[in-house]
Structures are given as structure tokens and as C-alpha cells.
Amino acid sequence: MSGGELKKWHEIPIAGIPWKFSTEYKTGDWRSERPIINHNKCVKCLFCYIYCPEMSIKINWTSDGSRPEKVEVDYEFCKGCGICAEVCPVKAINMELEKR
Amino acid sequence: MVEEQVEMLLNGDFAVAWAWKHVEPDVVAAFPITPQTLIVEKFAEFVANGEVRTQFINVESEHSAISAMVGAAAAGARTATATAANGLQLMHEILYIVSSMRLPVMMAVANRAVSGPINIHCDHTDAMGQRDAGWIMLFTEDAQEAYDTTIQAFKISENPDVLLPTMVCLDGFLVSHTAMNLKVFGNPKIVKDFVGEVRPVARIKLMGEEVELSLNPRNKIPLTFGPFCYYDYYFEFKRQQIEAMKAVPEIVERVNKEYYELSGRLYGNGRLVPWNVDDADIVAVVMGSAAGTLRWVARKYRERGTKIGILKVRMFRPFPWEEVQKLLENKEVVAVFDRAQDAGAMVGPLSLEVLSALYYSKNRPKNTVTYIFGLGGRDLTPELAEKTFEELIRIKEGKEKPFIKKYIGVRE
Ligand code: SF4
Ligand code: SF4
């Protein structure tokens, strides 16, 4: 869903052109499963970051910027596809049923 | 002022190729299929000879040909393609995408029966399979009209109030491969001035900026064509297409009239071409080359005082139902001649349109019947036409019962 107030047919551009930036399309509300990262297990390899199709893995870097300190999921855009859980080499990500 | 024209002996396919030559589209992509092949063959010759500066894309299928049109037209190019029968069916998926992206693609269709059994000859089943794809559909009667209508199609489609693709249909073999003396403009510049030297690209408002509706990298805001659209907005985009279709009838009429001023040739009001319909008791409704046959036979009846009129439908999409309703008011007998398959349907596709229009008429014709004819290139000879007219006269005189549908020329 695009969020916000829904416009009428003559209020939007023609030809199916999107009229907002892609960051305004919250793909997060498609999710039926939610990836939960177990930070005790995570080795910060960033596989999940590379594979996530929605760029929904956020990296918090250490203050000197030399290595990742914490890896988190951006739930506004995470669509719950489970790819991150699949590729995680240490099985640090668990997919849990989304409750809304 | 009627411009200088030269007479040429051309068949319908070559006539389309000459129209393209005079318009000089930016991009043409097509895959050969009988009876359309001569169009692209001839045009490829023009390209190879350097007579046009069109980019000709060789593709491996019709699906690719129409997909190439999507890319080129979205980039702002003036585009044209041609196909027939199974090639058109292969394009089916993309046709809806072209119209929904509001791309003014011009496509010639040399109407041919759809397999199977495999048949290369004329009927309208191929085009009728695309009637809900959101394209403007114009049916022509002879090679001259194919040339004229091809030129008009660019101007209709590219109008910023329309921005919908146009299919120009010509009967396979009967028009596509039948040579006639016709007139083409002596100076291609006349045609270019008529359609515009370059394709006008619409401008839209987006995030407070005015941008070109194209994949123009110079746009202040880059556009995305063909993204995903949910149930929250899909219907609104479809509603826009319906609105664009509403603008078409008037623009078809205007372009037809403007073209007449240049060429001296007028096709009714662009939508319908009535011949002696006003005072007629019996009216035959028809599309394509059969209109000529029916007029020729009807002329003889007219000379004897039998009031038969012929209503040629030139614009099938959008269907000019209100005008059809008006023209057929209070007629004794209306007969719709349908050159397309009707398996499982009450009547053929043209007749379905006419009957729907008549349902809402306050002055419905007394009798309306449908004839399915000409499937797979079966001839509608003047003799057969005469036989059906005799039948219609008997219905008018109450000597024969009207019916819903009959088949002409099939061995029962
Ligand atoms: S579930 Fe899919 S979308 Fe969400 S973070 Fe993992 S890979 Fe990305
Ligand atoms: S793939 Fe697994 S281990 Fe690697 S950063 Fe992501 S959650 Fe941590």
C-alpha cells in the first residue's frame, strides 16, 4: 500500500508513472513473517546485507567506521521474504510469524 | 489546399510501407508474417537504400517486436510495427502494456484467420481477439485508405489528449496483396508537416516539476515506466485510459477532416462511413473490404428503387455506439456482417457492439439480424451478397421470419 490519503484518478499522473520516491512506498506492510536477529549469534559477516532484495538490513558501524557493530532490520521496508535467514551462515536470523 | 499527389500502383501492404516512408518513424521493429510481410519487406528496402533514417530493429518474434516498441516509444520515439493473425496473438500480452503506458505506437494489422487449422487468408478474428486491449482500432477498405489511415494514425495516437496506440487493419490479401492505382503525396514534407517533424512528447506534472512523459535522461525527475501497482491505484489508472478513449472520437474526426484538406479524400466522419443510410429501409453494417462489395451490389438495388444503405464502421475502438444507434433508428431491417468467429457467443463481435447500442435505443429497428461470413478467406461474392439482400427484403416485407444469426457461404 502506498500510504497517505488516496488520490482520485485525475489527481495522479498518467501512464502508471509513480509520483513518489520509492522510499515512500513502505514495503514493510507486505510482511507475514518477521526476521529476528539474534545478536548473540550474529558474527556480522554482512551476508544478509548483501542478499536482502529490499536494502532493509541496516548496519551500525563502530565509531571509527572500521567494522560493523550491530546489524539490524529496517521493518518499514523489510517484506519478510526470509532470504537473510536463509543465507545467514550461523543461523542467527529467525523468521517469526508477524503479529499485527 | 489539396496538395500535389502522384499516382502509384500499390497493394495495401506497400501502401502502408509508403505511408511509413513519408512519416519516417524513428523506430520500426517487426517480424515477418503473411499477409503482413510485404509491409516490413518493402520498408526494410527503404531503410537499406538509405531513403529513410528510421532505426530498423530485427527481432526474433512478434512478442519482441512489440516489446521493442514499448522501449522505443517510452524513450519518446515515433514508432511503428506490423503483424497479423498468430503474430498478433503472440503480441497480446504486450498490447495491454503499450496502452496502459500510454505509448502512441502505430501498428498495421493485415487481418488473417487465426490458426487452426492454419490458414493465411482474411478474416477479422485476429484483431477481434485484441479488442479489449485498450487500442484504437481503425478498419480500412482498400489500399488507398490503408495509406491514408496509416498517416492519420500517428497523428491520432500522438495527440496529448489521447496517447493511446492505434491499430490500422487491412484485410489480408483482399487489401494487403491487391494492387490498385492510388495517390500518394509527391512531397513527403507535406506528410511530415501534417504529423509533425518529431513526435510531440507530452509533459506531465510530477513532484512539483514539469517533466517529459518519457525516459528522457534530461528530465529533472527521472521517470519509471511500468512499475508495480496495487489494488489501491490500478483501477484509477484504468479509469484514466477510459477517459483518454473518450477523447478519441472527436480527434479521429478532426484528423480525418484535416487530412481531407490536404488530400481531397474523406472517410465519412472518420468513425463511420454511411452510404445512403438516411432514407434506407434496410441497412447493412460492415467493416473492411466487404463494404465495397456490399455497396456495389446495393447500388443495383437502389437503381431499382429498393432502399438499401451500407454503414461502414471504420472506427471499431472506441466503438461509436451513440452514432450507430442514431443512424439505425426506426430502420425496417438491420443486418450486421461479421467477419470473425462467434463460437459460444450469441453473435459475432461487431454485432455484439451494434446490438448493445440498439438495446438502449428508443427507436429500435424492427428487425436486426447477423451474418457471419468470410472466415478463413471465404469469398463474399456479389452473388452471395445479392442472395442475402433478397433475404433481407423478404424479412422487410414480412415474407420471411427474422433470425438471430446465419452463416453466409458455408456449406451446411
Ligand atoms: S526478510 Fe527479506 S526483506 Fe526482510 S531483511 Fe530479510 S532479506 Fe531483507
Ligand atoms: S548474515 Fe547472519 S551473521 Fe551475517 S550479519 Fe547477517 S545476521 Fe549476522
PDB file of C-alpha atoms in Angstrom, chain A residues 1-22 24-25 29-30, chain B residues 100-102 160 163 204-207 213 221 223-228 230-233 236-237 239-240 243:
ATOM      1  CA  MET A   1       0.000   0.000   0.000  1.00  0.00           C
ATOM      2  CA  SER A   2       1.167   3.465  -0.780  1.00  0.00           C
ATOM      3  CA  GLY A   3       0.081   5.059   2.468  1.00  0.00           C
ATOM      4  CA  GLY A   4      -1.357   8.508   2.983  1.00  0.00           C
ATOM      5  CA  GLU A   5      -4.606   9.806   1.589  1.00  0.00           C
ATOM      6  CA  LEU A   6      -5.697   8.043  -1.578  1.00  0.00           C
ATOM      7  CA  LYS A   7      -5.948  10.272  -4.631  1.00  0.00           C
ATOM      8  CA  LYS A   8      -8.578  10.333  -7.376  1.00  0.00           C
ATOM      9  CA  TRP A   9      -7.854   9.199 -10.947  1.00  0.00           C
ATOM     10  CA  HIS A  10      -7.445  12.741 -12.242  1.00  0.00           C
ATOM     11  CA  GLU A  11      -5.118  13.714  -9.420  1.00  0.00           C
ATOM     12  CA  ILE A  12      -2.328  11.317 -10.365  1.00  0.00           C
ATOM     13  CA  PRO A  13      -0.013  11.375 -13.388  1.00  0.00           C
ATOM     14  CA  ILE A  14      -0.999   9.164 -16.328  1.00  0.00           C
ATOM     15  CA  ALA A  15       0.663   6.053 -17.705  1.00  0.00           C
ATOM     16  CA  GLY A  16       1.167   4.314 -14.360  1.00  0.00           C
ATOM     17  CA  ILE A  17       4.080   6.582 -13.523  1.00  0.00           C
ATOM     18  CA  PRO A  18       4.964   6.612  -9.807  1.00  0.00           C
ATOM     19  CA  TRP A  19       4.671  10.089  -8.352  1.00  0.00           C
ATOM     20  CA  LYS A  20       6.542   9.499  -5.119  1.00  0.00           C
ATOM     21  CA  PHE A  21      10.065   8.414  -4.256  1.00  0.00           C
ATOM     22  CA  SER A  22      10.436   4.695  -3.742  1.00  0.00           C
ATOM     23  CA  GLU A  24       7.709   6.457   0.388  1.00  0.00           C
ATOM     24  CA  TYR A  25       6.376   3.059  -0.631  1.00  0.00           C
ATOM     25  CA  ASP A  29       3.378  -3.874   5.394  1.00  0.00           C
ATOM     26  CA  TRP A  30       3.528  -6.794   2.936  1.00  0.00           C
TER      27      TRP A  30
ATOM     28  CA  SER B 100      -1.564   1.333 -20.215  1.00  0.00           C
ATOM     29  CA  MET B 101       1.838   3.025 -20.530  1.00  0.00           C
ATOM     30  CA  ARG B 102       0.074   5.420 -22.894  1.00  0.00           C
ATOM     31  CA  PRO B 160      -1.595  14.661 -25.954  1.00  0.00           C
ATOM     32  CA  LEU B 163      -1.720   8.980 -26.051  1.00  0.00           C
ATOM     33  CA  ILE B 204       3.263  15.967 -17.022  1.00  0.00           C
ATOM     34  CA  LYS B 205       3.434  17.453 -13.537  1.00  0.00           C
ATOM     35  CA  LEU B 206       5.463  15.370 -11.135  1.00  0.00           C
ATOM     36  CA  MET B 207       6.527  16.337  -7.608  1.00  0.00           C
ATOM     37  CA  LEU B 213       6.471  11.796 -20.185  1.00  0.00           C
ATOM     38  CA  ILE B 221      12.933  13.920 -12.216  1.00  0.00           C
ATOM     39  CA  LEU B 223      10.531   8.523 -14.553  1.00  0.00           C
ATOM     40  CA  THR B 224       9.835   4.859 -14.008  1.00  0.00           C
ATOM     41  CA  PHE B 225       7.688   3.192 -16.686  1.00  0.00           C
ATOM     42  CA  GLY B 226       5.762   0.046 -15.917  1.00  0.00           C
ATOM     43  CA  PRO B 227       6.220  -0.363 -12.157  1.00  0.00           C
ATOM     44  CA  PHE B 228       4.063  -2.474  -9.888  1.00  0.00           C
ATOM     45  CA  TYR B 230      -1.536  -2.357  -6.253  1.00  0.00           C
ATOM     46  CA  TYR B 231      -5.294  -2.542  -5.828  1.00  0.00           C
ATOM     47  CA  ASP B 232      -5.081   0.922  -4.304  1.00  0.00           C
ATOM     48  CA  TYR B 233      -4.312   2.650  -7.640  1.00  0.00           C
ATOM     49  CA  GLU B 236      -7.545   4.739 -11.131  1.00  0.00           C
ATOM     50  CA  PHE B 237      -5.023   4.182 -13.953  1.00  0.00           C
ATOM     51  CA  ARG B 239     -10.098   4.923 -15.350  1.00  0.00           C
ATOM     52  CA  GLN B 240      -7.614   7.325 -16.970  1.00  0.00           C
ATOM     53  CA  GLU B 243     -11.087   8.889 -20.193  1.00  0.00           C
TER      54      GLU B 243
END
